Tab-separated table of C-alpha atoms in Angstrom:
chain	number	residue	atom	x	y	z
A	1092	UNK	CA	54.150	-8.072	-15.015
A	1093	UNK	CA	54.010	-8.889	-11.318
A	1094	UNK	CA	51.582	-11.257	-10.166
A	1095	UNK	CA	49.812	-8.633	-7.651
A	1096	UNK	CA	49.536	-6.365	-10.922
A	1097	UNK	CA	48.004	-9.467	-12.647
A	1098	UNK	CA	45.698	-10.345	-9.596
A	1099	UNK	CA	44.686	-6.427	-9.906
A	1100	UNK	CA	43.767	-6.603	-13.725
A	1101	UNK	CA	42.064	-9.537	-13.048
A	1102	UNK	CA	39.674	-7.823	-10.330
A	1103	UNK	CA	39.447	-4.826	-12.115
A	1104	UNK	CA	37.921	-7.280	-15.178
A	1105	UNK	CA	35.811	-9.068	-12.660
A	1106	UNK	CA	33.962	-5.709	-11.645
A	1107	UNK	CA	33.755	-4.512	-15.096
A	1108	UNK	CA	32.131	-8.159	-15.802
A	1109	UNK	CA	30.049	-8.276	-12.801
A	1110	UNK	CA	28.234	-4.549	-13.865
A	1111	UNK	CA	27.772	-5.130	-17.438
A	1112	UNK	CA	25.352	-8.081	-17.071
A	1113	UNK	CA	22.352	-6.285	-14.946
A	1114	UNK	CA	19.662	-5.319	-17.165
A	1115	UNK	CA	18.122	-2.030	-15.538
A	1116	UNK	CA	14.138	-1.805	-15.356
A	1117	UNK	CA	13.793	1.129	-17.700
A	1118	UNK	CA	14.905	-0.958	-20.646
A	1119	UNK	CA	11.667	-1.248	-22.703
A	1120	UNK	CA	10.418	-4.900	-22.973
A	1121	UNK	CA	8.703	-6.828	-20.132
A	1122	UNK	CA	9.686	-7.301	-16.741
A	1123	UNK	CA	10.237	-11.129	-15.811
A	1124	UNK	CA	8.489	-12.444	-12.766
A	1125	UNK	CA	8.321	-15.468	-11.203
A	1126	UNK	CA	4.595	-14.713	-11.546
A	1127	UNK	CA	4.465	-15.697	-15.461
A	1128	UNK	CA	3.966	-19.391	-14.181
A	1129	UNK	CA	0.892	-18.745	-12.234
A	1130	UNK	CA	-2.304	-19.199	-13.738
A	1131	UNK	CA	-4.914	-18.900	-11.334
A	1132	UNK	CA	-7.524	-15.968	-12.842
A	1133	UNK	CA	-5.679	-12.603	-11.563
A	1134	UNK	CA	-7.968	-10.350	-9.330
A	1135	UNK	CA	-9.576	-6.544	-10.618
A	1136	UNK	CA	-6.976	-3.538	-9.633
A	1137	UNK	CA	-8.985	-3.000	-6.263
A	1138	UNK	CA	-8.734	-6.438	-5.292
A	1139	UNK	CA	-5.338	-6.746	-5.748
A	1140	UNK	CA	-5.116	-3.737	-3.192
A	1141	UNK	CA	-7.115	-5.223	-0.518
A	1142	UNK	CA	-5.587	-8.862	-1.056
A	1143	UNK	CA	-2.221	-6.985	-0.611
A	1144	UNK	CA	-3.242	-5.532	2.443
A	1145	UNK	CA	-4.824	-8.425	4.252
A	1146	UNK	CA	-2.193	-10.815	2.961
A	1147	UNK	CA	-0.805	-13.320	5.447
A	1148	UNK	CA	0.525	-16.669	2.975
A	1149	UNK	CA	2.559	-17.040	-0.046
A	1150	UNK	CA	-0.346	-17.788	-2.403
A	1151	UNK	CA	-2.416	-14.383	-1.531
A	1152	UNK	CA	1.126	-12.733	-2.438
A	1153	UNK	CA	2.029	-14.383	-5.271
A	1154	UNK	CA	-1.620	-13.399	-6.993
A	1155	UNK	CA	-1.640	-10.326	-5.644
A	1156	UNK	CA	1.914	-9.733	-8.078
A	1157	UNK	CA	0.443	-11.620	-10.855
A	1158	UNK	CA	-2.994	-9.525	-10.894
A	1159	UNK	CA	-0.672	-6.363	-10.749
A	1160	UNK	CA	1.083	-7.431	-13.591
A	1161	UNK	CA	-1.944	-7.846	-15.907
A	1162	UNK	CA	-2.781	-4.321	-14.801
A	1163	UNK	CA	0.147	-2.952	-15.815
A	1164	UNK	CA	-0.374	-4.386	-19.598
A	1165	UNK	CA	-2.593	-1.635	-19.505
A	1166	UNK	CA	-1.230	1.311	-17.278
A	1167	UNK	CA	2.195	0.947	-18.599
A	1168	UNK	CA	3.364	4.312	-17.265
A	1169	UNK	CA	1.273	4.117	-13.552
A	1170	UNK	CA	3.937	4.724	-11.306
A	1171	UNK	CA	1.860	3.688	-8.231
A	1172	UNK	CA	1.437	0.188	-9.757
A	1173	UNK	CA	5.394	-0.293	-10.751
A	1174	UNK	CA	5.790	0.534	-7.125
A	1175	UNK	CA	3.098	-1.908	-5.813
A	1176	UNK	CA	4.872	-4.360	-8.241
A	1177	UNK	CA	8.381	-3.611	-6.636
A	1178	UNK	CA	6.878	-3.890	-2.671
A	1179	UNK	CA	5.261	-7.399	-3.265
A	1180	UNK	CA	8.031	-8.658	-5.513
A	1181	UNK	CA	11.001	-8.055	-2.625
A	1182	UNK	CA	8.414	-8.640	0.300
A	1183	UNK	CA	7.837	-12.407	-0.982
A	1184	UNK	CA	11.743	-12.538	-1.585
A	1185	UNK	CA	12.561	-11.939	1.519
A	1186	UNK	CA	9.274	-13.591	3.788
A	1187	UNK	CA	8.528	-16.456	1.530
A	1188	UNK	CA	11.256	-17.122	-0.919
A	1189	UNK	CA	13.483	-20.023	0.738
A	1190	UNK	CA	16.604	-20.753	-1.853
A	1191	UNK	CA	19.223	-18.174	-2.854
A	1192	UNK	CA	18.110	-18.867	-6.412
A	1193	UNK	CA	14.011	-18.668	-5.999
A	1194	UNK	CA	14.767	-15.363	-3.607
A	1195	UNK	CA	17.483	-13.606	-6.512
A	1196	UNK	CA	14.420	-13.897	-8.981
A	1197	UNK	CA	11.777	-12.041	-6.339
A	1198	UNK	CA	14.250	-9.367	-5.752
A	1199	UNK	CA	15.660	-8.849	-9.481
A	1200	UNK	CA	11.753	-8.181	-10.628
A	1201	UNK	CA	11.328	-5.591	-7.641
A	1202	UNK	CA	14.344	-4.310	-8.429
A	1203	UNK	CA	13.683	-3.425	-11.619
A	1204	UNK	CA	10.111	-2.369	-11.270
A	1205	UNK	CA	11.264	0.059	-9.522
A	1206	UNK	CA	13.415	1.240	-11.780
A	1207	UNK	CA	11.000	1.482	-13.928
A	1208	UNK	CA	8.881	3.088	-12.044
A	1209	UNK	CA	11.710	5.815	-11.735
A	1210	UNK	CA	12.383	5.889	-15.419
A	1211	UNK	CA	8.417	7.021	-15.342
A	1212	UNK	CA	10.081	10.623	-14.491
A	1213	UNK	CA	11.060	12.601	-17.420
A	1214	UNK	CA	14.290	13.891	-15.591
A	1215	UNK	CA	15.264	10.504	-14.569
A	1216	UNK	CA	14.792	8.986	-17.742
A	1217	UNK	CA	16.694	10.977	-19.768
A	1218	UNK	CA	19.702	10.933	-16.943
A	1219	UNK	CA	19.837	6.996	-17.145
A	1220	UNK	CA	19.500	6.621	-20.916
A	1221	UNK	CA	22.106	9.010	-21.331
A	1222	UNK	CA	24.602	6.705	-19.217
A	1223	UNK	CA	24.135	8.184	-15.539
A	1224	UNK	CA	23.322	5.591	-12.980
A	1225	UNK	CA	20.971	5.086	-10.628
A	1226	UNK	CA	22.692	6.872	-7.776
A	1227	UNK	CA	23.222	10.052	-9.944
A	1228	UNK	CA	19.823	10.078	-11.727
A	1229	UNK	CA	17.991	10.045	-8.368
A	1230	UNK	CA	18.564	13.437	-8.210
A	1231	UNK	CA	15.800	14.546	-10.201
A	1232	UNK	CA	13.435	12.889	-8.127
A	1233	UNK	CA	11.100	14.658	-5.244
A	1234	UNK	CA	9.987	13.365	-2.224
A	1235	UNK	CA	6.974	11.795	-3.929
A	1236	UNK	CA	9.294	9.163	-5.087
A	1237	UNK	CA	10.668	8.503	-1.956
A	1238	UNK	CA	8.736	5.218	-1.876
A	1239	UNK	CA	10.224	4.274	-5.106
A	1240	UNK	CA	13.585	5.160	-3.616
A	1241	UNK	CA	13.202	2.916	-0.252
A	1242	UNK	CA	11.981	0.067	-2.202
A	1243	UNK	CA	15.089	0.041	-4.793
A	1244	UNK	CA	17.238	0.070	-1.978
A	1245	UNK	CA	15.606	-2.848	0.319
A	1246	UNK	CA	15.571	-4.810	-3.113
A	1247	UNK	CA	18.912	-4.430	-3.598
A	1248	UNK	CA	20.071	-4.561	-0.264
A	1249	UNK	CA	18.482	-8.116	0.320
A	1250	UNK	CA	19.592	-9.178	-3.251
A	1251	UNK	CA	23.165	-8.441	-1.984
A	1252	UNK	CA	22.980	-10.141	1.499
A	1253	UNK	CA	21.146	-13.094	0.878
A	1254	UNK	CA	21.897	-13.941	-3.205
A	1255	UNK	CA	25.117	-12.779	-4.835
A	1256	UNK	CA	27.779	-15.151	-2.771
A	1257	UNK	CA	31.323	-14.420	-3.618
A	1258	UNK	CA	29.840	-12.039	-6.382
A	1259	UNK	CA	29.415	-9.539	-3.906
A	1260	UNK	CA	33.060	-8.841	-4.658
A	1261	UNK	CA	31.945	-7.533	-7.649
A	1262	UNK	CA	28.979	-6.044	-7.457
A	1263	UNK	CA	30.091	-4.058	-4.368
A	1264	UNK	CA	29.345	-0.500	-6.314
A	1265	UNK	CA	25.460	-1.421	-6.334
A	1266	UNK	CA	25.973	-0.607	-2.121
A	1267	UNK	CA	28.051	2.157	-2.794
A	1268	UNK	CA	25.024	3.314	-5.348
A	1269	UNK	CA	22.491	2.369	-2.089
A	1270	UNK	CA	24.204	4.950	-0.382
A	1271	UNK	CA	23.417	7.752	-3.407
A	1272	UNK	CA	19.970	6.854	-3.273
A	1273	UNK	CA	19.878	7.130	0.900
A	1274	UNK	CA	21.257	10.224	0.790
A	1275	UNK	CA	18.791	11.519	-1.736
A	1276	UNK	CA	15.773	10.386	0.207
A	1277	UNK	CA	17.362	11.962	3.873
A	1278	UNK	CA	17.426	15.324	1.581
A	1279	UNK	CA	13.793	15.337	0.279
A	1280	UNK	CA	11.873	13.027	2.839
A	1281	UNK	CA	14.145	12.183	5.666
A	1282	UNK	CA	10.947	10.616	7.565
A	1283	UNK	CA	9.505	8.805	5.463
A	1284	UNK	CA	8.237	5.024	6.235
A	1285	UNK	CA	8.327	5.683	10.123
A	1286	UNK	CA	12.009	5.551	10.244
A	1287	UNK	CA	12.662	3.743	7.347
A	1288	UNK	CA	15.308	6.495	5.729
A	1289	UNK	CA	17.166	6.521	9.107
A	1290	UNK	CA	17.064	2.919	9.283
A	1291	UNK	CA	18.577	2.248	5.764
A	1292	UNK	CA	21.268	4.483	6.573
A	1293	UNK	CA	21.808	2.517	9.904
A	1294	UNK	CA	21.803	-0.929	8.134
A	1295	UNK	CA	24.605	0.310	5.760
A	1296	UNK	CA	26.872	1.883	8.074
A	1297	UNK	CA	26.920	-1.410	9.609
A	1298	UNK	CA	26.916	-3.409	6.651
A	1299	UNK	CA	30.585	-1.932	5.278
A	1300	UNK	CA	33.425	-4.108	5.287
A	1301	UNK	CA	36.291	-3.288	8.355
A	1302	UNK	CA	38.424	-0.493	6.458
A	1303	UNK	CA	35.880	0.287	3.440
A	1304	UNK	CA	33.683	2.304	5.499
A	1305	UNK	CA	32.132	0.285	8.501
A	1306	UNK	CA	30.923	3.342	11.344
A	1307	UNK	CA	29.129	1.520	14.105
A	1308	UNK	CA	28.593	5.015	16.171
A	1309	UNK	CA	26.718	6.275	12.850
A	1310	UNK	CA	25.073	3.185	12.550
A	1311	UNK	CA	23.755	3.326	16.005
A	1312	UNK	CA	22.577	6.472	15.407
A	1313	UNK	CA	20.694	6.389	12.610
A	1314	UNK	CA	18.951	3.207	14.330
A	1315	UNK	CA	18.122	5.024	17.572
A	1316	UNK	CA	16.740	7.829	15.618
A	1317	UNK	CA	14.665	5.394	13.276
A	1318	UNK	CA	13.067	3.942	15.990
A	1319	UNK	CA	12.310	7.644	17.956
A	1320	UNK	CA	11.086	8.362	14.700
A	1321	UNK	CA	8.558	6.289	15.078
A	1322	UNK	CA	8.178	4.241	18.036
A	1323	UNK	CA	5.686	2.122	16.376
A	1324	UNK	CA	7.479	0.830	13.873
A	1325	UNK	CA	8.178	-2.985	14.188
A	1326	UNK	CA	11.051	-2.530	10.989
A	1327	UNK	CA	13.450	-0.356	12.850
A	1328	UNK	CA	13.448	-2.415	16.375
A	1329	UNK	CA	13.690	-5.953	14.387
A	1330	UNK	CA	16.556	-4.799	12.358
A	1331	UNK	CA	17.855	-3.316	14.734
A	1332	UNK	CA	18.029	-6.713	16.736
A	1333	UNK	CA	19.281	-8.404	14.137
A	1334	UNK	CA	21.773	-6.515	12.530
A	1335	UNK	CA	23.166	-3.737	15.093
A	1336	UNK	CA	22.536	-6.250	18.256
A	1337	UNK	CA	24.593	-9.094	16.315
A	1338	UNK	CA	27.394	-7.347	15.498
A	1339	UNK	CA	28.217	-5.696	18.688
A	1340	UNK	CA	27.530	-8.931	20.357
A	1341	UNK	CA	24.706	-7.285	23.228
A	1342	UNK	CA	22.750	-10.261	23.706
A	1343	UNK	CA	20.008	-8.659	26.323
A	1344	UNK	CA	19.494	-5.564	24.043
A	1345	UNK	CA	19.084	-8.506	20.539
A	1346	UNK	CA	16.183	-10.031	23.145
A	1347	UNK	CA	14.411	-6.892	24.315
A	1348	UNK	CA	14.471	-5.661	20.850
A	1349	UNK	CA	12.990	-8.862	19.349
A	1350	UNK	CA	10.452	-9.843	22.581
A	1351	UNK	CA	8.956	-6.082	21.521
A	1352	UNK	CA	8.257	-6.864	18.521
A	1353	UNK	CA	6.625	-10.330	18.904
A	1354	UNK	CA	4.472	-8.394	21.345
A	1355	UNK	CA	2.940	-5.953	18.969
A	1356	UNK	CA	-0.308	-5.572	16.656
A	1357	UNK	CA	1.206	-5.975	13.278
A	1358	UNK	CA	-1.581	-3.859	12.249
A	1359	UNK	CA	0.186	-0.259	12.693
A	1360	UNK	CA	0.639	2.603	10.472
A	1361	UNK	CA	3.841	2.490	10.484
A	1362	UNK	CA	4.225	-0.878	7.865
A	1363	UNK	CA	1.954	-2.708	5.937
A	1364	UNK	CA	0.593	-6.033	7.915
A	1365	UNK	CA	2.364	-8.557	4.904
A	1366	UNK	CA	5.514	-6.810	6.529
A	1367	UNK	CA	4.985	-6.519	10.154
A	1368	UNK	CA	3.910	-10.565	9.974
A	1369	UNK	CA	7.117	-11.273	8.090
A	1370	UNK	CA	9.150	-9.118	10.617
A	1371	UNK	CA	6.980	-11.236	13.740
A	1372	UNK	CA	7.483	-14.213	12.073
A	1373	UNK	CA	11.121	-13.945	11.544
A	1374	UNK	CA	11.923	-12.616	14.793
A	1375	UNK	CA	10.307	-15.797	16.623
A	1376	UNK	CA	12.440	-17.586	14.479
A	1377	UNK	CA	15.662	-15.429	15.486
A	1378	UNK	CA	15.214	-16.211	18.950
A	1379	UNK	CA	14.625	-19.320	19.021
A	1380	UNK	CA	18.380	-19.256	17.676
A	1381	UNK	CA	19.615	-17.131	19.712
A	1382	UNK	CA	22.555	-19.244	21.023
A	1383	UNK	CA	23.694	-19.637	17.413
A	1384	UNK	CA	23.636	-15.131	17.012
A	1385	UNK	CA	26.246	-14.751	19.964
C-alpha cells in the first residue's frame, strides 16, 4: 500500500470518527447547558421573555436560558421555547463566551435545541430516526420553522469558525449540511430575519475553501441583497464588514460598513436588541483593529 493510499484511509477514518461522536438534539434525555451550574431562582415564562428582550449583560442572559430550561421540564414538546433555548444559547456563545472551550459548550446546547425543536415535527422526526440527516430531513419542514432553521445554522456556523481547530477537517460535512438547510429556508421563506436567509448564503459562499467551492461574486450577492432586503438590519452590514470586506481586502467599504452600524438604534425590527448590542459592540471592537484586518 502506498503511503498517499494510507494517508487517504487514514482521512477517510478521521471523518468517519469526527461524525460519529455528535449527539443530535432529538435523542431523548436532557439537553446539557452550561446553565445547570446557575442557581439563582429562574424567572416565570413571561419574564424570561421580557428579560430576553431587554437583555444587555451576561448575567440577564445566562438566567434568561436557565429560567427557559425549567420551563421546558414542563412543555417538553413547545417548539417556541426549544427555539428561545437555541437563540440565547448561541447568542451568549458568540457575545459573551470568551474561550474556545466555554463558547463550544454555548453553541453545542443551541445546537441541539434546535434540533430538538425540529424533531418536534412528526415528518422530521421520523426522517432523522430513520438515519436521514439534518440536511435531508429539513425537507419536511414549512416556513414556520424557518426560525428553527436560521438558528441551527448560526449555531453551527459559529461552532465551526470559532471552536473545532484542526477538527474542522473533519467535520467539514456539518457546512456542507448548512448549505441543505439554506437552501431549504430560500425555498419556503427566502426573507425571513430581514435578510438573514440571503446573508447565510453570503457567509458560506465566502466561507469555502479555494477549490471546494469558494464563489465570491455569489457571495457578494447574496450580501447586497441581504442588506436591500432590509436596510435596517445591523446583521447583514456587520457581517458583511467583517467577512466579505476582509477577504477582498476593501478597507473603506470594511469602515463604512462598520461606522453604519455603530451609528444605529439597536432597537429595530429587524434583530432582537441582545443581538444588535453584540453586533455594536463587536464592531467597535473590529475597528479599533482595523490595521490588524488588512
Amino acid at each position: 500500500m502506498t503511503r498517499f493510499r494510507v494517508i487517504v484511509q487514514a482521512f477517510a477514518l478521521l471523518l468517519l470518527a469526527g461524525c460519529a461522536s455528535w449527539s443530535p438534539g432529538w435523542k431523548s434525555g436532557a439537553i446539557a447547558s452550561p446553565t445547570d451550574a446557575i442557581t439563582t431562582a429562574p424567572l416565570d415564562r413571561a419574564g424570561a421573555d421580557l428579560r430576553f428582550a431587554e437583555a444587555t449583560r451576561a448575567e440577564e442572559l445566562a438566567l434568561v436560558a436557565a429560567s427557559y430550561k425549567k420551563a421546558h421540564h414542563d412543555a417538553a414538546d413547545d417548539a417556541e421555547l426549544l427555539d428561545d433555548l437555541a437563540d440565547v444559547h448561541i447568542l451568549y456563545g458568540a457575545a459573551w463566551a470568551r474561550s474556545p472551550g466555554e463558547k463550544a459548550e454555548w453553541y453545542r446546547a443551541g445546537i441541539r435545541y434546535a434540533e430538538r425543536s425540529m424533531a418536534t415535527d412528526e415528518g422530521f422526526r421520523e426522517r432523522v430516526e430513520a438515519g436521514a440527516t439534518v440536511g435531508d430531513a429539513v425537507s419536511e419542514l414549512g416556513p414556520e420553522r424557518t426560525r428553527t432553521m436560521l438558528l441551527w445554522v448560526t449555531g453551527v456556523s459559529y461552532y465551526f469558525k470559532e471552536c473545532l481547530g484542526v477538527s474542522k477537517l473533519w467535520r467539514f460535512r456539518w457546512m456542507l449540511r448548512t448549505r441543505e438547510v439554506m437552501e431549504r429556508m430560500l425555498a419556503v421563506d427566502p426573507g425571513f430575519g430581514g435578510g438573514a436567509v440571503y446573508f447565510s448564503l453570503g457567509i458560506y459562499n465566502l466561507a469555502l475553501p479555494p477549490g471546494a467551492g469558494r464563489d465570491l461574486d455569489k457571495s457578494r450577492e447574496f450580501l447586497d441583497r441581504a442588506v436591500a432586503t432590509s436596510p435596517t438590519s445591523l446583521l447583514t452590514r456587520w457581517g458583511r464588514a467583517k467577512y466579505f470586506h476582509v477577504m477582498t481586502g476593501d478597507r473603506d467599504a470594511f469602515r463604512r460598513d462598520l461606522e453604519w452600524v455603530i451609528a444605529q438604534d439597536p432597537r429595530t425590527p429587524d434583530n432582537t436588541l441582545p443581538w444588535n448590542l453584540y453586533f455594536q459592540r463587536d464592531a467597535k471592537e473590529t475597528l479599533a483593529r482595523i490595521d490588524s484586518f488588512f
